[in-house]
Amino acid sequence: MRIHALGSWLVAFGILIVAAGAIPAFAQPYTDETPAQHDARMKWWRDARFGLFIHWGVYSVPAGSYQGRPVKGIGEWIMQKAKIPVAEYHEYARQFNPTKFDPDAWAQLAQDAGVKYIVITSKHHDGFAMFPSAASKWNIADASPYGKDIIGQLAEAARAHGLRFGLYYSHAQDWNNPGGAKSASKDNPSWDPAQDGSFDDYLAQTSLPQVQEILERYHPDVIWWDTSFQMNADRASRFLPILAPYPNLIVNDRLERKSLKGDFGTPEQRIPDTGIKGDWETCMTMNDTWGYKSDDQHWKSTETLLHNLIDIASNGGNYLLNVGPKSDGTIPDESIERLLAMGNWMKINGEAIYGTTASPIPHPAWGRITTKAGDDTTTLYLHVFDWPTDGNLPVALSNNVRDCHLLADPTRKFTVDKNDTGITVHLTGDAPDPIASVVVLTIDGAPQPMQ
Ligand code: GLC
């Protein structure tokens, strides 16, 4: 009772503070956080710019087909899309034995790709916990032949590789644990009586205890909530005392949309045009599904993925790029290839992504710009997608220029001149990178956009 009351109070207080604009985003459990403390807490996440999303669970066993037929839609939703009965879905868990899962290889891949953090599904909407859980037998240790703690192994490997570690947790939607949300509609219709139950009991008996379990056991740097079906401010408030002991935790905006903003917004499968206010992270699939689907070969090219990463950074956001591992514990080759290619670009050009902020001017026709503020200078990273045939690269700023060179080869210096459209960089030679060549332009003072 007391905890509950405290939670409601924190929510109410949080709303007040958010409304007053004193704290830019998440107001709980950080009600006493100053803007400086908020910035300090968000620093690693803002600097990271690039993270790896992993959607992995029992749904990788059917891999997109049921009773011999392909099921439309995203792979991790197969139970709901095909209305698979609970007992039948449990059969897939008995076949979930990822003996090829190599947490160190996954963490190495993430590191080689140049991501700074991983977010993995600890429990998706099918309710299956990828960690041992005292709150529900529907978990990796009790319901699969594999039996080992997937989340624990990956947490350890990620940290050994210097990566931050985040956990996706479907706190409301759950198609297996009784009472979990099945939809946003008021009557929360089930497709199997085994799913029936009270949503409040589900929160009390499954969701809240499991959130506590994952926080205590894995100390995640991020909690990534998803789909707030059946949630309201009162229900969300019950999570707050559980989060309170972790003052460095970063959370997204999906716990409960109306009363809580979270630390960052989560545009899904899209890149906000000119960026949105505050912190945000675009999450995106590499093909068309989050969880593995054997017949989804609709892969984005490395060029598209890299341009997305650069576009997002130039709008001031993070890119959380997804892989959907197979049920044997391997990551599809197409994903590995693309991640490694991105990593090769990042090894040379990462300075133009990590720790940068949005472009000070509208996107130029030739590519994108990211920015780093110095003491009395500003560094602009000009990501040239289309290397101009005449060598002239216009930048609509009126500042004086200190230096201009190629990031990949600082000995390749470029001359610049100023004219009535701003600065023109005179590129020479060929584009060093067919996807994006980065030119470093150092200017005096803060950027002065052309009027
Ligand atoms: C959606 C889907 C889900 C996926 C998520 C990623 O909300 O429900 O399957 O995990 O988006 O952003």
GROMACS .gro file of C-alpha atoms and ligand atoms in nm:
model
  463
    1MET     CA    1   0.000   0.000   0.000
    2ARG     CA    2   0.268   0.247   0.102
    3ILE     CA    3   0.485   0.168  -0.195
    4HIS     CA    4   0.185   0.209  -0.420
    5ALA     CA    5   0.106   0.551  -0.276
    6LEU     CA    6   0.467   0.658  -0.315
    7GLY     CA    7   0.458   0.549  -0.677
    8SER     CA    8   0.148   0.756  -0.753
    9TRP     CA    9   0.303   1.052  -0.582
   10LEU     CA   10   0.617   1.018  -0.787
   11VAL     CA   11   0.412   1.003  -1.107
   12ALA     CA   12   0.209   1.307  -1.010
   13PHE     CA   13   0.522   1.496  -0.911
   14GLY     CA   14   0.694   1.382  -1.229
   15ILE     CA   15   0.411   1.515  -1.444
   16LEU     CA   16   0.432   1.848  -1.267
   17ILE     CA   17   0.805   1.872  -1.325
   18VAL     CA   18   0.778   1.769  -1.689
   19ALA     CA   19   0.498   2.020  -1.739
   20ALA     CA   20   0.712   2.289  -1.581
   21GLY     CA   21   0.995   2.196  -1.816
   22ALA     CA   22   1.251   2.160  -1.536
   23ILE     CA   23   1.358   1.815  -1.647
   24PRO     CA   24   1.363   1.739  -2.017
   25ALA     CA   25   1.240   1.384  -2.004
   26PHE     CA   26   1.202   1.097  -1.760
   27ALA     CA   27   1.091   1.235  -1.426
   28GLN     CA   28   1.088   0.918  -1.223
   29PRO     CA   29   1.255   0.770  -1.032
   30TYR     CA   30   1.477   1.070  -1.088
   31THR     CA   31   1.253   1.340  -0.946
   32ASP     CA   32   1.543   1.500  -0.765
   33GLU     CA   33   1.770   1.493  -1.070
   34THR     CA   34   1.908   1.828  -1.183
   35PRO     CA   35   1.950   1.896  -1.556
   36ALA     CA   36   2.327   1.848  -1.509
   37GLN     CA   37   2.273   1.511  -1.342
   38HIS     CA   38   2.036   1.418  -1.619
   39ASP     CA   39   2.298   1.503  -1.881
   40ALA     CA   40   2.560   1.304  -1.690
   41ARG     CA   41   2.331   1.000  -1.674
   42MET     CA   42   2.252   1.020  -2.046
   43LYS     CA   43   2.609   1.089  -2.157
   44TRP     CA   44   2.726   0.740  -2.259
   45TRP     CA   45   2.398   0.679  -2.441
   46ARG     CA   46   2.410   1.008  -2.632
   47ASP     CA   47   2.773   0.954  -2.727
   48ALA     CA   48   2.707   0.597  -2.843
   49ARG     CA   49   2.483   0.682  -3.141
   50PHE     CA   50   2.481   0.318  -3.256
   51GLY     CA   51   2.336   0.013  -3.079
   52LEU     CA   52   2.246  -0.344  -3.167
   53PHE     CA   53   1.893  -0.471  -3.106
   54ILE     CA   54   1.852  -0.849  -3.072
   55HIS     CA   55   1.508  -1.010  -3.100
   56TRP     CA   56   1.550  -1.368  -2.994
   57GLY     CA   57   1.315  -1.617  -2.839
   58VAL     CA   58   1.097  -1.924  -2.892
   59TYR     CA   59   0.945  -1.766  -3.207
   60SER     CA   60   1.276  -1.834  -3.383
   61VAL     CA   61   1.174  -2.204  -3.383
   62PRO     CA   62   0.864  -2.170  -3.607
   63ALA     CA   63   1.066  -1.899  -3.790
   64GLY     CA   64   0.759  -1.757  -3.960
   65SER     CA   65   0.555  -2.062  -4.053
   66TYR     CA   66   0.278  -2.252  -3.879
   67GLN     CA   67   0.129  -2.585  -3.988
   68GLY     CA   68   0.346  -2.577  -4.297
   69ARG     CA   69   0.223  -2.236  -4.411
   70PRO     CA   70   0.395  -1.898  -4.395
   71VAL     CA   71   0.235  -1.655  -4.150
   72LYS     CA   72   0.223  -1.292  -4.260
   73GLY     CA   73   0.378  -1.017  -4.050
   74ILE     CA   74   0.672  -0.986  -3.814
   75GLY     CA   75   0.813  -1.318  -3.695
   76GLU     CA   76   0.797  -1.266  -3.317
   77TRP     CA   77   0.420  -1.208  -3.344
   78ILE     CA   78   0.351  -1.553  -3.492
   79MET     CA   79   0.162  -1.682  -3.188
   80GLN     CA   80  -0.080  -1.389  -3.200
   81LYS     CA   81  -0.108  -1.369  -3.580
   82ALA     CA   82  -0.186  -1.740  -3.619
   83LYS     CA   83  -0.375  -1.759  -3.286
   84ILE     CA   84  -0.164  -2.054  -3.179
   85PRO     CA   85  -0.300  -2.218  -2.861
   86VAL     CA   86  -0.080  -2.193  -2.552
   87ALA     CA   87  -0.007  -2.566  -2.517
   88GLU     CA   88   0.087  -2.590  -2.883
   89TYR     CA   89   0.317  -2.288  -2.862
   90HIS     CA   90   0.488  -2.447  -2.563
   91GLU     CA   91   0.600  -2.726  -2.796
   92TYR     CA   92   0.829  -2.478  -2.969
   93ALA     CA   93   1.008  -2.413  -2.641
   94ARG     CA   94   1.078  -2.786  -2.616
   95GLN     CA   95   1.259  -2.752  -2.948
   96PHE     CA   96   1.445  -2.437  -2.849
   97ASN     CA   97   1.797  -2.566  -2.796
   98PRO     CA   98   2.047  -2.308  -2.925
   99THR     CA   99   2.361  -2.516  -2.878
  100LYS     CA  100   2.552  -2.292  -3.121
  101PHE     CA  101   2.487  -1.979  -2.913
  102ASP     CA  102   2.829  -1.824  -2.851
  103PRO     CA  103   2.784  -1.511  -2.639
  104ASP     CA  104   3.145  -1.410  -2.684
  105ALA     CA  105   3.115  -1.431  -3.064
  106TRP     CA  106   2.799  -1.217  -3.051
  107ALA     CA  107   2.968  -0.956  -2.836
  108GLN     CA  108   3.273  -0.964  -3.064
  109LEU     CA  109   3.048  -0.912  -3.365
  110ALA     CA  110   2.878  -0.618  -3.193
  111GLN     CA  111   3.215  -0.467  -3.111
  112ASP     CA  112   3.341  -0.522  -3.466
  113ALA     CA  113   3.026  -0.356  -3.599
  114GLY     CA  114   3.109  -0.047  -3.397
  115VAL     CA  115   2.800  -0.047  -3.179
  116LYS     CA  116   2.843   0.075  -2.823
  117TYR     CA  117   2.549  -0.108  -2.670
  118ILE     CA  118   2.329  -0.411  -2.709
  119VAL     CA  119   1.959  -0.439  -2.627
  120ILE     CA  120   1.822  -0.794  -2.621
  121THR     CA  121   1.468  -0.924  -2.569
  122SER     CA  122   1.465  -1.068  -2.219
  123LYS     CA  123   1.094  -1.142  -2.265
  124HIS     CA  124   0.891  -1.060  -2.575
  125HIS     CA  125   0.513  -1.061  -2.614
  126ASP     CA  126   0.505  -1.443  -2.612
  127GLY     CA  127   0.598  -1.408  -2.245
  128PHE     CA  128   0.895  -1.645  -2.262
  129ALA     CA  129   1.170  -1.535  -2.023
  130MET     CA  130   1.518  -1.582  -2.170
  131PHE     CA  131   1.644  -1.596  -1.811
  132PRO     CA  132   1.563  -1.828  -1.520
  133SER     CA  133   1.266  -1.686  -1.334
  134ALA     CA  134   1.099  -1.763  -1.005
  135ALA     CA  135   0.792  -1.571  -1.120
  136SER     CA  136   0.694  -1.796  -1.411
  137LYS     CA  137   0.787  -2.145  -1.525
  138TRP     CA  138   0.762  -2.020  -1.883
  139ASN     CA  139   1.134  -1.950  -1.897
  140ILE     CA  140   1.453  -2.078  -2.054
  141ALA     CA  141   1.561  -2.283  -1.751
  142ASP     CA  142   1.228  -2.456  -1.686
  143ALA     CA  143   1.071  -2.483  -2.030
  144SER     CA  144   1.353  -2.550  -2.277
  145PRO     CA  145   1.605  -2.832  -2.320
  146TYR     CA  146   1.881  -2.569  -2.338
  147GLY     CA  147   1.828  -2.471  -1.976
  148LYS     CA  148   2.105  -2.211  -1.948
  149ASP     CA  149   2.064  -1.842  -1.873
  150ILE     CA  150   2.088  -1.667  -2.210
  151ILE     CA  151   2.061  -1.315  -2.071
  152GLY     CA  152   2.325  -1.376  -1.805
  153GLN     CA  153   2.574  -1.516  -2.055
  154LEU     CA  154   2.527  -1.229  -2.296
  155ALA     CA  155   2.542  -0.967  -2.021
  156GLU     CA  156   2.881  -1.099  -1.915
  157ALA     CA  157   3.018  -1.122  -2.269
  158ALA     CA  158   2.893  -0.775  -2.364
  159ARG     CA  159   3.063  -0.617  -2.066
  160ALA     CA  160   3.384  -0.809  -2.129
  161HIS     CA  161   3.383  -0.643  -2.473
  162GLY     CA  162   3.331  -0.298  -2.328
  163LEU     CA  163   2.969  -0.272  -2.441
  164ARG     CA  164   2.675  -0.135  -2.248
  165PHE     CA  165   2.396  -0.384  -2.195
  166GLY     CA  166   2.024  -0.318  -2.224
  167LEU     CA  167   1.718  -0.536  -2.180
  168TYR     CA  168   1.396  -0.523  -2.376
  169TYR     CA  169   1.111  -0.638  -2.154
  170SER     CA  170   0.749  -0.670  -2.271
  171HIS     CA  171   0.596  -0.560  -1.944
  172ALA     CA  172   0.228  -0.552  -2.045
  173GLN     CA  173   0.173  -0.767  -2.349
  174ASP     CA  174   0.206  -1.138  -2.268
  175TRP     CA  175   0.026  -1.416  -2.454
  176ASN     CA  176   0.126  -1.701  -2.226
  177ASN     CA  177   0.133  -1.590  -1.864
  178PRO     CA  178  -0.235  -1.569  -1.754
  179GLY     CA  179  -0.384  -1.220  -1.752
  180GLY     CA  180  -0.121  -1.059  -1.975
  181ALA     CA  181  -0.235  -0.803  -2.232
  182LYS     CA  182  -0.338  -0.943  -2.569
  183SER     CA  183  -0.452  -0.619  -2.722
  184ALA     CA  184  -0.525  -0.258  -2.643
  185SER     CA  185  -0.901  -0.313  -2.632
  186LYS     CA  186  -1.079  -0.289  -2.297
  187ASP     CA  187  -1.197  -0.650  -2.275
  188ASN     CA  188  -0.848  -0.781  -2.357
  189PRO     CA  189  -0.977  -1.078  -2.559
  190SER     CA  190  -0.785  -1.407  -2.547
  191TRP     CA  191  -0.777  -1.682  -2.810
  192ASP     CA  192  -0.720  -1.959  -2.558
  193PRO     CA  193  -0.882  -1.984  -2.211
  194ALA     CA  194  -0.535  -2.063  -2.071
  195GLN     CA  195  -0.452  -1.695  -2.128
  196ASP     CA  196  -0.740  -1.565  -1.917
  197GLY     CA  197  -0.679  -1.388  -1.590
  198SER     CA  198  -0.667  -1.046  -1.434
  199PHE     CA  199  -0.418  -0.800  -1.578
  200ASP     CA  200  -0.345  -0.661  -1.233
  201ASP     CA  201  -0.263  -1.011  -1.109
  202TYR     CA  202  -0.040  -1.059  -1.411
  203LEU     CA  203   0.148  -0.741  -1.325
  204ALA     CA  204   0.181  -0.843  -0.960
  205GLN     CA  205   0.276  -1.205  -1.020
  206THR     CA  206   0.478  -1.198  -1.342
  207SER     CA  207   0.578  -0.860  -1.477
  208LEU     CA  208   0.681  -0.671  -1.164
  209PRO     CA  209   0.874  -0.962  -1.007
  210GLN     CA  210   1.051  -1.031  -1.336
  211VAL     CA  211   1.152  -0.667  -1.379
  212GLN     CA  212   1.295  -0.688  -1.030
  213GLU     CA  213   1.476  -1.012  -1.119
  214ILE     CA  214   1.642  -0.871  -1.428
  215LEU     CA  215   1.743  -0.549  -1.255
  216GLU     CA  216   1.894  -0.727  -0.957
  217ARG     CA  217   2.065  -0.996  -1.155
  218TYR     CA  218   2.194  -0.821  -1.468
  219HIS     CA  219   2.210  -0.452  -1.374
  220PRO     CA  220   2.105  -0.345  -1.724
  221ASP     CA  221   2.207   0.000  -1.844
  222VAL     CA  222   1.878   0.035  -2.034
  223ILE     CA  223   1.529  -0.105  -1.990
  224TRP     CA  224   1.342  -0.106  -2.318
  225TRP     CA  225   0.968  -0.136  -2.244
  226ASP     CA  226   0.728  -0.223  -2.524
  227THR     CA  227   0.359  -0.191  -2.610
  228SER     CA  228   0.175  -0.041  -2.315
  229PHE     CA  229  -0.157  -0.222  -2.384
  230GLN     CA  230  -0.384  -0.215  -2.075
  231MET     CA  231  -0.146   0.019  -1.892
  232ASN     CA  232  -0.245   0.342  -1.719
  233ALA     CA  233  -0.071   0.585  -1.487
  234ASP     CA  234  -0.166   0.390  -1.174
  235ARG     CA  235  -0.036   0.062  -1.311
  236ALA     CA  236   0.282   0.227  -1.436
  237SER     CA  237   0.339   0.374  -1.091
  238ARG     CA  238   0.382   0.023  -0.949
  239PHE     CA  239   0.703  -0.014  -1.148
  240LEU     CA  240   0.863   0.298  -1.006
  241PRO     CA  241   0.969   0.171  -0.663
  242ILE     CA  242   1.134  -0.125  -0.837
  243LEU     CA  243   1.333   0.109  -1.060
  244ALA     CA  244   1.420   0.354  -0.784
  245PRO     CA  245   1.732   0.170  -0.655
  246TYR     CA  246   1.895   0.207  -1.001
  247PRO     CA  247   1.957   0.578  -1.044
  248ASN     CA  248   2.175   0.536  -1.354
  249LEU     CA  249   1.920   0.333  -1.544
  250ILE     CA  250   1.801   0.471  -1.878
  251VAL     CA  251   1.448   0.382  -1.992
  252ASN     CA  252   1.252   0.435  -2.313
  253ASP     CA  253   0.911   0.598  -2.348
  254ARG     CA  254   0.695   0.286  -2.380
  255LEU     CA  255   0.612   0.200  -2.015
  256GLU     CA  256   0.295   0.408  -2.025
  257ARG     CA  257   0.255   0.665  -2.297
  258LYS     CA  258   0.021   0.915  -2.140
  259SER     CA  259   0.180   0.991  -1.805
  260LEU     CA  260   0.546   0.898  -1.855
  261LYS     CA  261   0.784   1.018  -2.121
  262GLY     CA  262   1.088   0.809  -2.037
  263ASP     CA  263   1.442   0.914  -2.120
  264PHE     CA  264   1.415   0.875  -2.494
  265GLY     CA  265   1.163   0.853  -2.774
  266THR     CA  266   1.139   0.540  -2.990
  267PRO     CA  267   1.053   0.612  -3.352
  268GLU     CA  268   1.008   0.268  -3.503
  269GLN     CA  269   1.117   0.179  -3.858
  270ARG     CA  270   1.144   0.547  -3.946
  271ILE     CA  271   1.387   0.834  -3.921
  272PRO     CA  272   1.238   1.161  -3.801
  273ASP     CA  273   1.288   1.418  -4.075
  274THR     CA  274   1.453   1.698  -3.892
  275GLY     CA  275   1.499   1.526  -3.560
  276ILE     CA  276   1.265   1.543  -3.265
  277LYS     CA  277   1.322   1.741  -2.949
  278GLY     CA  278   1.501   1.558  -2.670
  279ASP     CA  279   1.670   1.220  -2.694
  280TRP     CA  280   1.550   0.957  -2.936
  281GLU     CA  281   1.648   0.629  -3.087
  282THR     CA  282   1.526   0.492  -3.418
  283CYS     CA  283   1.488   0.116  -3.399
  284MET     CA  284   1.492  -0.064  -3.731
  285THR     CA  285   1.501  -0.409  -3.883
  286MET     CA  286   1.765  -0.517  -4.139
  287ASN     CA  287   1.503  -0.706  -4.340
  288ASP     CA  288   1.129  -0.683  -4.259
  289THR     CA  289   1.111  -0.877  -3.933
  290TRP     CA  290   1.251  -0.842  -3.581
  291GLY     CA  291   1.239  -1.209  -3.481
  292TYR     CA  292   1.390  -1.459  -3.728
  293LYS     CA  293   1.177  -1.557  -4.029
  294SER     CA  294   1.338  -1.808  -4.261
  295ASP     CA  295   1.171  -1.668  -4.574
  296ASP     CA  296   1.243  -1.299  -4.519
  297GLN     CA  297   1.524  -1.214  -4.759
  298HIS     CA  298   1.432  -0.851  -4.800
  299TRP     CA  299   1.767  -0.721  -4.674
  300LYS     CA  300   1.858  -0.355  -4.677
  301SER     CA  301   2.193  -0.285  -4.841
  302THR     CA  302   2.498  -0.185  -4.639
  303GLU     CA  303   2.476   0.149  -4.816
  304THR     CA  304   2.120   0.205  -4.693
  305LEU     CA  305   2.210   0.099  -4.340
  306LEU     CA  306   2.514   0.327  -4.325
  307HIS     CA  307   2.325   0.617  -4.476
  308ASN     CA  308   2.054   0.558  -4.213
  309LEU     CA  309   2.310   0.566  -3.933
  310ILE     CA  310   2.460   0.888  -4.066
  311ASP     CA  311   2.119   1.045  -4.133
  312ILE     CA  312   2.008   0.962  -3.778
  313ALA     CA  313   2.326   1.104  -3.622
  314SER     CA  314   2.286   1.418  -3.832
  315ASN     CA  315   1.936   1.455  -3.686
  316GLY     CA  316   2.062   1.403  -3.331
  317GLY     CA  317   1.942   1.048  -3.263
  318ASN     CA  318   2.067   0.694  -3.204
  319TYR     CA  319   2.031   0.397  -3.440
  320LEU     CA  320   1.927   0.070  -3.279
  321LEU     CA  321   1.971  -0.180  -3.560
  322ASN     CA  322   1.816  -0.523  -3.521
  323VAL     CA  323   1.929  -0.879  -3.579
  324GLY     CA  324   1.704  -1.182  -3.539
  325PRO     CA  325   1.912  -1.489  -3.451
  326LYS     CA  326   1.803  -1.840  -3.551
  327SER     CA  327   1.689  -2.102  -3.303
  328ASP     CA  328   2.026  -2.279  -3.316
  329GLY     CA  329   2.195  -1.967  -3.176
  330THR     CA  330   2.350  -1.838  -3.497
  331ILE     CA  331   2.299  -1.495  -3.647
  332PRO     CA  332   2.198  -1.493  -4.018
  333ASP     CA  333   2.503  -1.449  -4.246
  334GLU     CA  334   2.334  -1.156  -4.423
  335SER     CA  335   2.322  -0.968  -4.092
  336ILE     CA  336   2.680  -1.053  -4.003
  337GLU     CA  337   2.808  -0.934  -4.342
  338ARG     CA  338   2.629  -0.602  -4.310
  339LEU     CA  339   2.735  -0.542  -3.952
  340LEU     CA  340   3.099  -0.610  -4.036
  341ALA     CA  341   3.085  -0.380  -4.338
  342MET     CA  342   2.938  -0.104  -4.120
  343GLY     CA  343   3.210  -0.172  -3.865
  344ASN     CA  344   3.481  -0.132  -4.129
  345TRP     CA  345   3.342   0.208  -4.217
  346MET     CA  346   3.315   0.297  -3.848
  347LYS     CA  347   3.679   0.200  -3.783
  348ILE     CA  348   3.785   0.476  -4.021
  349ASN     CA  349   3.501   0.722  -3.974
  350GLY     CA  350   3.362   0.654  -3.625
  351GLU     CA  351   3.488   0.990  -3.503
  352ALA     CA  352   3.222   1.148  -3.727
  353ILE     CA  353   2.943   0.955  -3.550
  354TYR     CA  354   3.032   0.892  -3.183
  355GLY     CA  355   2.980   1.188  -2.955
  356THR     CA  356   2.842   1.406  -3.234
  357THR     CA  357   2.535   1.625  -3.237
  358ALA     CA  358   2.286   1.719  -3.508
  359SER     CA  359   2.364   1.921  -3.818
  360PRO     CA  360   2.339   2.298  -3.763
  361ILE     CA  361   2.189   2.348  -4.109
  362PRO     CA  362   1.930   2.171  -4.329
  363HIS     CA  363   2.061   1.862  -4.507
  364PRO     CA  364   2.270   1.949  -4.813
  365ALA     CA  365   2.197   1.774  -5.144
  366TRP     CA  366   2.535   1.592  -5.134
  367GLY     CA  367   2.490   1.416  -4.797
  368ARG     CA  368   2.472   1.484  -4.426
  369ILE     CA  369   2.657   1.681  -4.155
  370THR     CA  370   2.735   1.595  -3.792
  371THR     CA  371   2.886   1.835  -3.542
  372LYS     CA  372   3.121   1.847  -3.244
  373ALA     CA  373   3.159   2.167  -3.044
  374GLY     CA  374   3.511   2.262  -2.931
  375ASP     CA  375   3.616   2.544  -2.699
  376ASP     CA  376   3.635   2.819  -2.957
  377THR     CA  377   3.588   2.613  -3.272
  378THR     CA  378   3.333   2.370  -3.411
  379THR     CA  379   3.417   2.058  -3.604
  380LEU     CA  380   3.178   1.968  -3.881
  381TYR     CA  381   3.188   1.624  -4.034
  382LEU     CA  382   3.072   1.643  -4.393
  383HIS     CA  383   2.947   1.298  -4.490
  384VAL     CA  384   2.968   1.313  -4.867
  385PHE     CA  385   2.733   1.054  -5.023
  386ASP     CA  386   2.762   1.204  -5.372
  387TRP     CA  387   3.118   1.320  -5.440
  388PRO     CA  388   3.073   1.620  -5.673
  389THR     CA  389   3.216   1.583  -6.021
  390ASP     CA  390   3.333   1.947  -6.022
  391GLY     CA  391   3.477   1.906  -5.671
  392ASN     CA  392   3.271   2.190  -5.526
  393LEU     CA  393   3.098   2.116  -5.199
  394PRO     CA  394   2.875   2.398  -5.068
  395VAL     CA  395   2.820   2.436  -4.693
  396ALA     CA  396   2.564   2.706  -4.600
  397LEU     CA  397   2.761   2.863  -4.313
  398SER     CA  398   2.921   3.206  -4.289
  399ASN     CA  399   3.202   3.115  -4.043
  400ASN     CA  400   3.572   3.147  -4.101
  401VAL     CA  401   3.742   2.816  -4.171
  402ARG     CA  402   4.048   2.693  -3.979
  403ASP     CA  403   4.112   2.362  -4.147
  404CYS     CA  404   3.969   2.115  -4.393
  405HIS     CA  405   4.088   1.761  -4.459
  406LEU     CA  406   3.972   1.407  -4.528
  407LEU     CA  407   3.900   1.207  -4.212
  408ALA     CA  408   4.036   0.886  -4.366
  409ASP     CA  409   4.361   1.059  -4.463
  410PRO     CA  410   4.447   1.386  -4.283
  411THR     CA  411   4.725   1.455  -4.534
  412ARG     CA  412   4.455   1.511  -4.798
  413LYS     CA  413   4.382   1.877  -4.728
  414PHE     CA  414   4.124   2.081  -4.918
  415THR     CA  415   4.108   2.451  -4.990
  416VAL     CA  416   3.793   2.645  -4.917
  417ASP     CA  417   3.657   2.983  -5.012
  418LYS     CA  418   3.376   3.199  -4.887
  419ASN     CA  419   3.112   3.344  -5.114
  420ASP     CA  420   2.755   3.470  -5.091
  421THR     CA  421   2.615   3.117  -5.047
  422GLY     CA  422   2.853   3.041  -4.761
  423ILE     CA  423   3.158   2.816  -4.762
  424THR     CA  424   3.265   2.613  -5.064
  425VAL     CA  425   3.505   2.325  -5.010
  426HIS     CA  426   3.713   2.235  -5.315
  427LEU     CA  427   3.750   1.859  -5.312
  428THR     CA  428   4.025   1.699  -5.514
  429GLY     CA  429   4.077   1.342  -5.627
  430ASP     CA  430   3.833   1.054  -5.606
  431ALA     CA  431   3.589   0.971  -5.330
  432PRO     CA  432   3.777   0.743  -5.090
  433ASP     CA  433   3.457   0.562  -4.994
  434PRO     CA  434   3.175   0.477  -5.235
  435ILE     CA  435   2.914   0.496  -4.957
  436ALA     CA  436   3.019   0.800  -4.756
  437SER     CA  437   3.349   0.990  -4.749
  438VAL     CA  438   3.395   1.216  -4.450
  439VAL     CA  439   3.551   1.562  -4.480
  440VAL     CA  440   3.647   1.734  -4.156
  441LEU     CA  441   3.579   2.107  -4.158
  442THR     CA  442   3.692   2.308  -3.856
  443ILE     CA  443   3.536   2.651  -3.823
  444ASP     CA  444   3.579   2.940  -3.580
  445GLY     CA  445   3.316   2.965  -3.308
  446ALA     CA  446   2.963   2.829  -3.315
  447PRO     CA  447   2.806   2.754  -3.656
  448GLN     CA  448   2.650   3.060  -3.822
  449PRO     CA  449   2.395   2.939  -4.077
  450MET     CA  450   2.349   3.154  -4.389
  451GLN     CA  451   2.030   3.359  -4.371
  452GLC     C1  452   0.679  -0.338  -3.185
  452GLC     C2  453   0.646  -0.483  -3.187
  452GLC     C3  454   0.758  -0.567  -3.156
  452GLC     C4  455   0.897  -0.516  -3.166
  452GLC     C5  456   0.908  -0.371  -3.138
  452GLC     C6  457   1.043  -0.310  -3.167
  452GLC     O1  458   0.616  -0.262  -3.095
  452GLC     O2  459   0.537  -0.515  -3.104
  452GLC     O3  460   0.742  -0.695  -3.196
  452GLC     O4  461   0.966  -0.577  -3.066
  452GLC     O5  462   0.811  -0.301  -3.197
  452GLC     O6  463   1.038  -0.173  -3.166
   0.00000   0.00000   0.00000
